[in-house]
Every structure is written in C-alpha cells, then in structure tokens.
CSV table of N, CA, C and O in Angstrom, one decimal:
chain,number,residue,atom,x,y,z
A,1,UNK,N,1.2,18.1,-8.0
A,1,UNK,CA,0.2,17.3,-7.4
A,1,UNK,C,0.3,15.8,-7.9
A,1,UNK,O,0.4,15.7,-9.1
A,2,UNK,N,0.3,14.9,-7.3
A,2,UNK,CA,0.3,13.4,-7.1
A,2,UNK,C,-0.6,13.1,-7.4
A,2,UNK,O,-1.5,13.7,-6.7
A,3,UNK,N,-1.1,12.1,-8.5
A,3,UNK,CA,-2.3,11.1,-8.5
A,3,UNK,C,-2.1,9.8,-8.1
A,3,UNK,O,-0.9,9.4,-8.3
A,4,UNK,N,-2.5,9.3,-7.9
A,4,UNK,CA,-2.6,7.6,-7.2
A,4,UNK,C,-3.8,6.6,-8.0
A,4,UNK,O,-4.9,7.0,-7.8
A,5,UNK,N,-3.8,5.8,-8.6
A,5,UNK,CA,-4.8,5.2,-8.8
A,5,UNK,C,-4.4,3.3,-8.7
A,5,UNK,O,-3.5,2.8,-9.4
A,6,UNK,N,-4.9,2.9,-8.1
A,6,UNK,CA,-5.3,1.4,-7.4
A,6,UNK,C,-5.9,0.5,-8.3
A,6,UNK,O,-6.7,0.9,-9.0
A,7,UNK,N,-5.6,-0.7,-8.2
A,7,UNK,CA,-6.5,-1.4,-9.0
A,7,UNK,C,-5.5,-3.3,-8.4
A,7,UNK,O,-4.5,-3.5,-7.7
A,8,UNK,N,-6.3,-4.0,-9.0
A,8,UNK,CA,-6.2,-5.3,-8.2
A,8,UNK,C,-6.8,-5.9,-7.4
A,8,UNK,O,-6.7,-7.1,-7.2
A,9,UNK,N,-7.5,-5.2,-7.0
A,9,UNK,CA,-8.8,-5.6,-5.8
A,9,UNK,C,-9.6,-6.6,-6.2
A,9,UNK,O,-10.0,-6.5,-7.4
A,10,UNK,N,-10.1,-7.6,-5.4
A,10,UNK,CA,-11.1,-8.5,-5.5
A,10,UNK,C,-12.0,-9.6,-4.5
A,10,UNK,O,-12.3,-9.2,-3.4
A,11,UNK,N,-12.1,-10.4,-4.8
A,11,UNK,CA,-12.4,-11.4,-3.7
A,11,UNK,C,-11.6,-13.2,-3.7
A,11,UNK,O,-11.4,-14.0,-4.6
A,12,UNK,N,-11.4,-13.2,-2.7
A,12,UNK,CA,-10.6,-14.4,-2.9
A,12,UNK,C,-10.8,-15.2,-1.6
A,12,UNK,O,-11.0,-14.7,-0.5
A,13,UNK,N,-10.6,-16.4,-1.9
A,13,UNK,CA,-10.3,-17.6,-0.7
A,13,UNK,C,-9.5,-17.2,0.1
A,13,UNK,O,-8.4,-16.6,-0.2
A,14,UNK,N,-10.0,-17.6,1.7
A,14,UNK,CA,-9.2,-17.2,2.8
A,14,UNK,C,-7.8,-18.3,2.3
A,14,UNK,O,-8.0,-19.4,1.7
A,15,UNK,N,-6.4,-17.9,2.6
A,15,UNK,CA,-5.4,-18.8,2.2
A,15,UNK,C,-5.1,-18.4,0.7
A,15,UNK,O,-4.3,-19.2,0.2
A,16,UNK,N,-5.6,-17.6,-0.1
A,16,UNK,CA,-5.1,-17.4,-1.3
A,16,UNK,C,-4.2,-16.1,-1.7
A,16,UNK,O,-3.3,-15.9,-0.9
A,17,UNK,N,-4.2,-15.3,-2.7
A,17,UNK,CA,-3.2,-14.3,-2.9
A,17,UNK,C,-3.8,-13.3,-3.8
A,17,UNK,O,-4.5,-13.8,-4.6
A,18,UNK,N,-3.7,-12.2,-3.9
A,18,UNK,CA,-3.9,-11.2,-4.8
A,18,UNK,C,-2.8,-9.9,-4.9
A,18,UNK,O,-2.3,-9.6,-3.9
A,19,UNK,N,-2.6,-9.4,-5.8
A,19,UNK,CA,-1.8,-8.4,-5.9
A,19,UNK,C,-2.5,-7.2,-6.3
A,19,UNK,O,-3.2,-6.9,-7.3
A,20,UNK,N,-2.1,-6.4,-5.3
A,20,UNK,CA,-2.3,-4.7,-5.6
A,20,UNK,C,-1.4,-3.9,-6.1
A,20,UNK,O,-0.3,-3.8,-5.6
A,21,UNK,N,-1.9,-3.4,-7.2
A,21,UNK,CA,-0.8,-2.2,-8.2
A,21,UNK,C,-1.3,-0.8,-7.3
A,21,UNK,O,-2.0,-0.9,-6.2
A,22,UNK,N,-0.5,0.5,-8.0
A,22,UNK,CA,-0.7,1.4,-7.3
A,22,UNK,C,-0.1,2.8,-8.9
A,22,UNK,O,1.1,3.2,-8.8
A,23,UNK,N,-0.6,3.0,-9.5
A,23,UNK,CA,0.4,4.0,-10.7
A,23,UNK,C,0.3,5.4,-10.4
A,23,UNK,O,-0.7,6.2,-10.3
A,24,UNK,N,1.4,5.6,-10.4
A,24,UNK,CA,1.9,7.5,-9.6
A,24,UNK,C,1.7,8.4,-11.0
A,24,UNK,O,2.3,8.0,-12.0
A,25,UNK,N,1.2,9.4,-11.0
A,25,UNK,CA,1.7,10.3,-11.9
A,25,UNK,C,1.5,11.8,-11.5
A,25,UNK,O,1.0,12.1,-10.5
A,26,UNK,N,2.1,12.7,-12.4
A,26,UNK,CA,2.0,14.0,-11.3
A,26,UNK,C,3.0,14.8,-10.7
A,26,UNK,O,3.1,16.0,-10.4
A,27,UNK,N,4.3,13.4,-10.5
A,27,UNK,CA,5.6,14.2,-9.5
A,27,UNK,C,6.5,13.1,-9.7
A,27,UNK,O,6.6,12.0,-10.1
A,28,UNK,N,7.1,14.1,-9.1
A,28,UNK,CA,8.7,13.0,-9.2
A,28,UNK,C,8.7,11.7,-8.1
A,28,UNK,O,9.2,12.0,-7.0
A,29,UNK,N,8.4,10.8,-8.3
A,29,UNK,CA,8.2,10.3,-8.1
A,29,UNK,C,9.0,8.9,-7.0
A,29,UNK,O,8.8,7.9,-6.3
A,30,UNK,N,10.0,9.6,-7.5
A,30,UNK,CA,11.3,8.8,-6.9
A,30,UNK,C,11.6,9.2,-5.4
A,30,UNK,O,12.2,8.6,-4.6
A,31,UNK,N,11.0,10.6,-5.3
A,31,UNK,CA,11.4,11.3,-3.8
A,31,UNK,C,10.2,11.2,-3.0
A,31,UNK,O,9.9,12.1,-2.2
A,32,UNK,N,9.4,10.2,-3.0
A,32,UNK,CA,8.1,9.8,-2.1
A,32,UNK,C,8.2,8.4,-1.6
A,32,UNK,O,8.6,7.4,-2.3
A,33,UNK,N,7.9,8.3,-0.3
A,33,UNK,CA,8.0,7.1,0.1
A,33,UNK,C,6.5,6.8,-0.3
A,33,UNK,O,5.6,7.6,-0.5
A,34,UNK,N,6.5,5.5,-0.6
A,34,UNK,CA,5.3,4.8,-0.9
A,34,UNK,C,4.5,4.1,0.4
A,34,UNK,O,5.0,3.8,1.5
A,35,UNK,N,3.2,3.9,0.0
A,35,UNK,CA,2.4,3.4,1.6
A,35,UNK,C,1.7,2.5,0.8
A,35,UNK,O,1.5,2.6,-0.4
A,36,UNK,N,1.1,1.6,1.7
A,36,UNK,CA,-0.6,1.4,2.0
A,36,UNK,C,-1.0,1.1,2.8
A,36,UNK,O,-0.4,0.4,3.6
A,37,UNK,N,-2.7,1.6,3.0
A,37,UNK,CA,-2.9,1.5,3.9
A,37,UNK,C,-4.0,0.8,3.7
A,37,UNK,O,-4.1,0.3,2.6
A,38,UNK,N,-5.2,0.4,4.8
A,38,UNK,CA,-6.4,-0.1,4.6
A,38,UNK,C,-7.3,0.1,5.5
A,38,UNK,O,-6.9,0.3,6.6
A,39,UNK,N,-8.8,0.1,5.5
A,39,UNK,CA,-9.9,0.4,6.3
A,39,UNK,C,-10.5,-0.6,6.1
A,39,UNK,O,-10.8,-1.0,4.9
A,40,UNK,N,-11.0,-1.4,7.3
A,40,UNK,CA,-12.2,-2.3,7.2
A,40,UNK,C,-13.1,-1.4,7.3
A,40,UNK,O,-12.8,-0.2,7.3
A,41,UNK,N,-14.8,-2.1,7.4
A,41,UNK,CA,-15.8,-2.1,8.0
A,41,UNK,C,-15.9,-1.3,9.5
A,41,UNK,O,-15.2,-2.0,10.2
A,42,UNK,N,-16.3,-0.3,10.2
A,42,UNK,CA,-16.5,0.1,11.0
A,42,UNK,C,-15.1,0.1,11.9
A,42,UNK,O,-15.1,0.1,13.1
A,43,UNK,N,-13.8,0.2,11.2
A,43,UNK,CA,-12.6,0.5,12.0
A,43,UNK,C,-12.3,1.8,11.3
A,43,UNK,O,-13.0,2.3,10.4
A,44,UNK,N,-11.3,2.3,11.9
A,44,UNK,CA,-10.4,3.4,11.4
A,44,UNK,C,-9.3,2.7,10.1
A,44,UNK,O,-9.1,1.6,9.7
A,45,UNK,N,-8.8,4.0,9.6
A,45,UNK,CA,-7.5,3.1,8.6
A,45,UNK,C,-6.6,2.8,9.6
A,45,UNK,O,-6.5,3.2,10.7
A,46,UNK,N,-5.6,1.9,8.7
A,46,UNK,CA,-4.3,1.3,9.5
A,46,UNK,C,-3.4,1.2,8.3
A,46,UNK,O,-3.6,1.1,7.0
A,47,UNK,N,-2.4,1.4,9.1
A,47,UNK,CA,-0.8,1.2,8.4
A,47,UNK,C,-0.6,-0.2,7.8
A,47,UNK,O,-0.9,-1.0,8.7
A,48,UNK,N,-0.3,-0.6,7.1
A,48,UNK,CA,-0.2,-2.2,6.2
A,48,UNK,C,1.2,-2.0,6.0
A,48,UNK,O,1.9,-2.4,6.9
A,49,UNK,N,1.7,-1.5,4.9
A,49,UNK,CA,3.2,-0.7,4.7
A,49,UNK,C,3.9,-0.2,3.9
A,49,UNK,O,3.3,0.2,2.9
A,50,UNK,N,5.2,0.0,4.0
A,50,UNK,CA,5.7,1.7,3.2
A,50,UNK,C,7.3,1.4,2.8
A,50,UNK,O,8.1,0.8,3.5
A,51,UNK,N,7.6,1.7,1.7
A,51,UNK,CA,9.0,2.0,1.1
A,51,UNK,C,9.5,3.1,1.3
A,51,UNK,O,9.0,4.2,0.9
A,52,UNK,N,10.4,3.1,1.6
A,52,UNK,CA,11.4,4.3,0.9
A,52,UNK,C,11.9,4.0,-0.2
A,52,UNK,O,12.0,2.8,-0.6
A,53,UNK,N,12.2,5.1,-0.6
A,53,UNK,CA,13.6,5.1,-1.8
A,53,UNK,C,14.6,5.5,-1.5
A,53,UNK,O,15.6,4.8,-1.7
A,54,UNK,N,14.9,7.2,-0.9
A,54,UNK,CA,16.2,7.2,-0.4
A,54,UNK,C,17.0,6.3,0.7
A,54,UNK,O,18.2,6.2,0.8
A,55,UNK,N,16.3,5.8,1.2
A,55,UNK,CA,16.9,4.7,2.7
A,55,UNK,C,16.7,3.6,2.4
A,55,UNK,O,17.4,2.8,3.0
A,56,UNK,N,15.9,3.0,1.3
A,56,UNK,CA,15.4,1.8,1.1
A,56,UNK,C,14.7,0.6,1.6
A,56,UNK,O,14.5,-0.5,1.2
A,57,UNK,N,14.3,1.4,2.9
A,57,UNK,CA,13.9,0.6,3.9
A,57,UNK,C,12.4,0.5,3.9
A,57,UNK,O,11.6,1.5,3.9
A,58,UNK,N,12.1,-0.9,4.0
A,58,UNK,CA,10.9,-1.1,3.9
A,58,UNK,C,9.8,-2.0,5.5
A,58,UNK,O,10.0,-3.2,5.9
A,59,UNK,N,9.0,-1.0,6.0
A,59,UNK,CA,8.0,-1.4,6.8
A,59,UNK,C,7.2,-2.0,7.1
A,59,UNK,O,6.6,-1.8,6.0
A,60,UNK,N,6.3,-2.8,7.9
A,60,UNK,CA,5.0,-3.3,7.6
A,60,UNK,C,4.5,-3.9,8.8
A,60,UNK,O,5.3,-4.5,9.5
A,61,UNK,N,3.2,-3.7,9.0
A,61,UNK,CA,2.5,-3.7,10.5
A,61,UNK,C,2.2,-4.9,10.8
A,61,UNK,O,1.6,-5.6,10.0
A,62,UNK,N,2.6,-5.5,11.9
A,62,UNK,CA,2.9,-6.6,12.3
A,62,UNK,C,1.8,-7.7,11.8
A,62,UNK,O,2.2,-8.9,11.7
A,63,UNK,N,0.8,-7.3,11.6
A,63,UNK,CA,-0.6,-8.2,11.4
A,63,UNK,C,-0.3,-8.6,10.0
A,63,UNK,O,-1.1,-9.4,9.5
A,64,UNK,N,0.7,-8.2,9.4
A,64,UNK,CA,0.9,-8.5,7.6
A,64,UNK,C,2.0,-9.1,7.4
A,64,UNK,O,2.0,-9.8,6.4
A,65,UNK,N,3.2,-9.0,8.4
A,65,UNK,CA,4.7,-9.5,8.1
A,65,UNK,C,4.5,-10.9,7.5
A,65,UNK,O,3.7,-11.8,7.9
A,66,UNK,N,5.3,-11.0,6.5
A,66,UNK,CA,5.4,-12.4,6.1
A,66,UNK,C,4.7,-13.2,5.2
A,66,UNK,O,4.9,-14.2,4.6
A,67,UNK,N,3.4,-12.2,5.2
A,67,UNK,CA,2.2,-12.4,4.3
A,67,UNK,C,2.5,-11.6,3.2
A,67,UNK,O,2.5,-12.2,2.1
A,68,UNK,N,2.7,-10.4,3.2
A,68,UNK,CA,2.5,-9.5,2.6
A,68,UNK,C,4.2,-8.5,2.1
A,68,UNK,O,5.1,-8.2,2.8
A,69,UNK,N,4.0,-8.3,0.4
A,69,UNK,CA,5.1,-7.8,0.3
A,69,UNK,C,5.4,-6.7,-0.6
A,69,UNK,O,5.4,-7.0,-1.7
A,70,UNK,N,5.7,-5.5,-0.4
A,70,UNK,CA,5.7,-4.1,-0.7
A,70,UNK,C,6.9,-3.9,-1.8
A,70,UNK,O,8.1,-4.1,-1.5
A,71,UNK,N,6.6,-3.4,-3.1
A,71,UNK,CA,7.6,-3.5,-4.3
A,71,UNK,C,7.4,-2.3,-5.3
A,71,UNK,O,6.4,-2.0,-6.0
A,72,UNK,N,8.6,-1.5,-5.2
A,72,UNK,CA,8.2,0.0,-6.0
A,72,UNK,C,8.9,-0.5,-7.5
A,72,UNK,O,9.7,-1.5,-7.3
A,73,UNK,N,8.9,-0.2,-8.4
A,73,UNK,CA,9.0,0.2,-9.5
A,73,UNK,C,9.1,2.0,-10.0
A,73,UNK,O,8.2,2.7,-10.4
A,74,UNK,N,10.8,2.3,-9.6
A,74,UNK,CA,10.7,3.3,-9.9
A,74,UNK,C,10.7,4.3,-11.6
A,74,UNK,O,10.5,5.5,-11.9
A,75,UNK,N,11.1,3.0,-12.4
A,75,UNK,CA,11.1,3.3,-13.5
A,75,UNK,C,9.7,3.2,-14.4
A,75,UNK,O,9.6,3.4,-15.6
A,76,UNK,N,8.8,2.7,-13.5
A,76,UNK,CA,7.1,2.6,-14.4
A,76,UNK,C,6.6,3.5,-13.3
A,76,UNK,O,5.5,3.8,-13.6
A,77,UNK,N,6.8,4.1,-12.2
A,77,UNK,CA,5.9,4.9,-11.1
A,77,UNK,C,4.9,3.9,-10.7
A,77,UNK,O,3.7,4.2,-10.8
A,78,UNK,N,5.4,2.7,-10.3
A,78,UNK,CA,4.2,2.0,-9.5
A,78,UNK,C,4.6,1.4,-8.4
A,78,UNK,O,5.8,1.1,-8.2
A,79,UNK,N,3.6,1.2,-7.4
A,79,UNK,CA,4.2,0.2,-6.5
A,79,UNK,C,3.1,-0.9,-5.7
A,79,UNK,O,2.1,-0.6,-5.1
A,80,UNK,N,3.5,-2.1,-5.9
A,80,UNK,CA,2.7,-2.9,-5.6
A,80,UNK,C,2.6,-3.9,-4.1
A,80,UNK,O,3.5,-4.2,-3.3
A,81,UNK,N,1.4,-4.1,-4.2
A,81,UNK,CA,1.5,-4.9,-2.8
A,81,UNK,C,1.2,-6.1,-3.0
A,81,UNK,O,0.1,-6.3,-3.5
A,82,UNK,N,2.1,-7.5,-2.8
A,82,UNK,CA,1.9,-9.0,-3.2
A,82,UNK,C,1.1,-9.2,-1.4
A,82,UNK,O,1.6,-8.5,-0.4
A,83,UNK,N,0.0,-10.0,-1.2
A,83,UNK,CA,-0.5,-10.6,-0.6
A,83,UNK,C,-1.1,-12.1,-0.1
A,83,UNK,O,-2.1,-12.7,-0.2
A,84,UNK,N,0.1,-12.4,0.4
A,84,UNK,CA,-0.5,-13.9,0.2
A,84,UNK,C,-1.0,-14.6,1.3
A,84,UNK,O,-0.8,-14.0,2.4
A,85,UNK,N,-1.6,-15.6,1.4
A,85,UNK,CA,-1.8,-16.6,2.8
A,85,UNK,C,-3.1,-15.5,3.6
A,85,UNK,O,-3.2,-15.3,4.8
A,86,UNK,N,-3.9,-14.9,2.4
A,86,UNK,CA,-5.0,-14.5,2.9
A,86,UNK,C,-6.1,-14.7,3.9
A,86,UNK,O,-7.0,-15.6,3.8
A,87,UNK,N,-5.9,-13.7,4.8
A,87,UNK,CA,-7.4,-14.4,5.6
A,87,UNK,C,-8.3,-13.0,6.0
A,87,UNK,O,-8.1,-11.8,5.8
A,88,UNK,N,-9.7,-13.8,6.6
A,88,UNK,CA,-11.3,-12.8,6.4
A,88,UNK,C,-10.7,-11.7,7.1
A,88,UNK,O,-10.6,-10.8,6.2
A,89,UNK,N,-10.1,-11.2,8.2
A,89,UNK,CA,-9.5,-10.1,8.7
A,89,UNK,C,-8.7,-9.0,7.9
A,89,UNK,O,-8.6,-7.8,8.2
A,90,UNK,N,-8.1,-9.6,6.8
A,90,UNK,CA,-7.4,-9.1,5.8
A,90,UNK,C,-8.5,-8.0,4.8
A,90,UNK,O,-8.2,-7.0,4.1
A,91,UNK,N,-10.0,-8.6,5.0
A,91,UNK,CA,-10.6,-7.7,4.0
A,91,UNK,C,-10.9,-6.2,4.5
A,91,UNK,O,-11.1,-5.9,5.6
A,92,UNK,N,-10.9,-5.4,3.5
A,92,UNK,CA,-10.9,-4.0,3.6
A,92,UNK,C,-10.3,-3.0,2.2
A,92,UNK,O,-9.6,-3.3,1.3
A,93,UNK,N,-10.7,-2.0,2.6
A,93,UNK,CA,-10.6,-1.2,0.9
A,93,UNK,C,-8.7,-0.9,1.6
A,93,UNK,O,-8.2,-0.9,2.7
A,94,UNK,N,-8.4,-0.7,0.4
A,94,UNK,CA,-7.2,-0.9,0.6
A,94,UNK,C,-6.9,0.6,-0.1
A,94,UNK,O,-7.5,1.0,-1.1
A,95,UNK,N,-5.8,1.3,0.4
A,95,UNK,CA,-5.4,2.2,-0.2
A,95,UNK,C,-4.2,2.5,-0.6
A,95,UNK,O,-3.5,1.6,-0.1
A,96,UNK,N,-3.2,3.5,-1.6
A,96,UNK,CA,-2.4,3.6,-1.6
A,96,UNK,C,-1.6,5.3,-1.5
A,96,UNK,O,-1.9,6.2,-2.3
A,97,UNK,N,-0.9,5.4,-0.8
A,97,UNK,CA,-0.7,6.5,-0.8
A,97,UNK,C,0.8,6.8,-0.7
A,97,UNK,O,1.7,5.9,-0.7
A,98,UNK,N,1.2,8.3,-0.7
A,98,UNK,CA,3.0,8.5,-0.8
A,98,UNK,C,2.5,10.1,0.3
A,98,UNK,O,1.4,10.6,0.6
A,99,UNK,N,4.1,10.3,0.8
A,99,UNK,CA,4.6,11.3,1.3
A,99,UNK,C,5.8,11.3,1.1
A,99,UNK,O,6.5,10.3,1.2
A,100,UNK,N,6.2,12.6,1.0
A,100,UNK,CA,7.7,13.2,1.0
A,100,UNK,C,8.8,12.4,2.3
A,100,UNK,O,8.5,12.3,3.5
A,101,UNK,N,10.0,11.9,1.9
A,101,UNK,CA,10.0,11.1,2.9
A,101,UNK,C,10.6,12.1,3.8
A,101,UNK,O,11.1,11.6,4.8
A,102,UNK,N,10.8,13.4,3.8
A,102,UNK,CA,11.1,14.3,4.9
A,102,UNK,C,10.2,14.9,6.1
A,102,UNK,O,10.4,15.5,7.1
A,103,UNK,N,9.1,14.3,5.3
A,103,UNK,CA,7.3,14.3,6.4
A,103,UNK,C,6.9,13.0,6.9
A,103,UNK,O,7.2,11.9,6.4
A,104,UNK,N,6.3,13.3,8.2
A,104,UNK,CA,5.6,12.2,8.6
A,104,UNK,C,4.7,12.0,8.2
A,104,UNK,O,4.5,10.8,8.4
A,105,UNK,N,3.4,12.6,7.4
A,105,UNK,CA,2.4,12.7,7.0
A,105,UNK,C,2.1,12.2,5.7
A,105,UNK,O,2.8,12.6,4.8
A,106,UNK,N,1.3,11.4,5.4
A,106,UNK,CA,1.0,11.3,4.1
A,106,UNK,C,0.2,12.1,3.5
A,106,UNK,O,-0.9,12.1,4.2
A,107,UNK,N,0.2,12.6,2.7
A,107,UNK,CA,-0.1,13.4,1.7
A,107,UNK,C,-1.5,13.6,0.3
A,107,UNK,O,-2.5,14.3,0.1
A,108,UNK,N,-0.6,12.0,-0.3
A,108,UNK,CA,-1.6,11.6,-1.2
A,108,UNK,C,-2.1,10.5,-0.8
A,108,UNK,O,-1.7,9.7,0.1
A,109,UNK,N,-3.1,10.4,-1.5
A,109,UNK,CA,-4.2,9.2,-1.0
A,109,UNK,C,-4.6,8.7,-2.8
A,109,UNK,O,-4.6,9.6,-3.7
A,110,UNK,N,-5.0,7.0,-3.0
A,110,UNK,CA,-5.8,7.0,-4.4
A,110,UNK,C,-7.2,6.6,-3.9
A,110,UNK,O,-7.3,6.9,-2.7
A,111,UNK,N,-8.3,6.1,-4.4
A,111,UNK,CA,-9.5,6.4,-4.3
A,111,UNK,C,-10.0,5.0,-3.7
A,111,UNK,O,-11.2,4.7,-3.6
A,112,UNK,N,-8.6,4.1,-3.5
A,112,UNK,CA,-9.2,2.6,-2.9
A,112,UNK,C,-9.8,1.4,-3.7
A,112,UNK,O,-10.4,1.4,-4.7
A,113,UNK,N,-9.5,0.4,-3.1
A,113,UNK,CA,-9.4,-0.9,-4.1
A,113,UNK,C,-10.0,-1.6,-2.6
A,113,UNK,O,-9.8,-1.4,-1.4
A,114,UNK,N,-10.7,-2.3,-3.3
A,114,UNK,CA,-12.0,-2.7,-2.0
A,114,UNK,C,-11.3,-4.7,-2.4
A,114,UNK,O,-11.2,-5.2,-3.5
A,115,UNK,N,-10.9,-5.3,-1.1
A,115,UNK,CA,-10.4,-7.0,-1.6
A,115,UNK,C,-11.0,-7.3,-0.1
A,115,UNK,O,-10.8,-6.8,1.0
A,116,UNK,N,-11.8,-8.4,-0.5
A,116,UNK,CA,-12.5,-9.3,-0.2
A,116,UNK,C,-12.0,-10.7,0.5
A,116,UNK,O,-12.1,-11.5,-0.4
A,117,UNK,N,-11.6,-11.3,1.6
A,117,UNK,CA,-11.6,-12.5,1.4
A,117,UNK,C,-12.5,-13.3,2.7
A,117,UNK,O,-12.7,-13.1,3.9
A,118,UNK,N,-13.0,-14.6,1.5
A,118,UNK,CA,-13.9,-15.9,2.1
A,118,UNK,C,-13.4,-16.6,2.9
A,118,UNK,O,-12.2,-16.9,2.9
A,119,UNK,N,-14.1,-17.0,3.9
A,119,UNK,CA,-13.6,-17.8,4.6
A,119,UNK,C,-14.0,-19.5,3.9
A,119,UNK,O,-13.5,-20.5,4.4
C-alpha cells in the first residue's frame, strides 16, 4: 500500500511561484508513475501532470505547460511540482498521486494541499 502525503500549499500573488512536495512510502516506488492532479471549487479534478520512470517521459495539460514543472526524486521517494507565473485559475487543492505505469488508472491519491492565488 502507497502513502502520499503533500505539503507546500499556500497563497500567493497572481505571477508568483510555489512548490509542491509529494513523499511516497509504502512501495517501491521507482515502478509508479507519478501524477498531480487538482480540483477547484465546483469543477471536477483535472490532470496537471505525470512522470514516468521507466519511459521517462513527462506530461502536462496544456493550461500548465511552461508554467509548471514535474521532478521525481527517486532516491528520497518524492516528487515535486515547481509552479511558476501563477495565476487566480491556477487555485485549487492540489493533489498527488501514482499508478503502476502498466495501468491507466491511478491508484493512490494523498489527502491534498489546498494553493491559493491573488489576483
């Protein structure tokens, strides 16, 4: 069983930056693709984005490219999300999660990191 726990979250100026951690324990950790994801207010979650490790290839939904940058650390089991050039659309609890990268499904979920930004 996978644990996930999040942390980094806050509030910040639209145009500023914050970084999201993410620390795995539980499983091997190296054979999961890493995610995040995020939920505003009255939307559904959405895909933000995801590493692999065996492929190495890393994803991210179009509303984030360029902003936002997805970094595993497989020798601490973390993986972080750098965010910069923040704006009010960007706020939402943020999550982090992994799946087997042989599944489409993710799996694990952590309990969410809620980031804020001002206009």
């Amino acid at each position: 069983q996978v644990q996930l726990v999040e942390s980094g979250g806050g509030l910040v100026q639209a145009g500023g930056s914050l970084r999201l951690s993410c620390a795995a324990s539980g499983g091997t950790f190296r054979r999961y693709v890493m995610g995040w994801f995020r939920q505003a207010p009255g939307k559904e979650r959405e895909f933000v984005a995801e590493k692999t490790w065996i492929s190495g290839v890393t994803y991210y939904a179009d509303s984030v490219k360029g902003r936002f940058t997805i970094s595993r650390d497989n020798a601490k089991n973390t993986v972080s999300l750098q965010m910069n050039s923040l704006k009010p659309e960007d706020t939402a609890v943020y999550y982090c999660a992994a799946r087997d990268e042989a599944t489409a499904n993710y799996d694990y979920w952590g309990q969410g990191t809620q980031v804020t930004v001002s206009s």
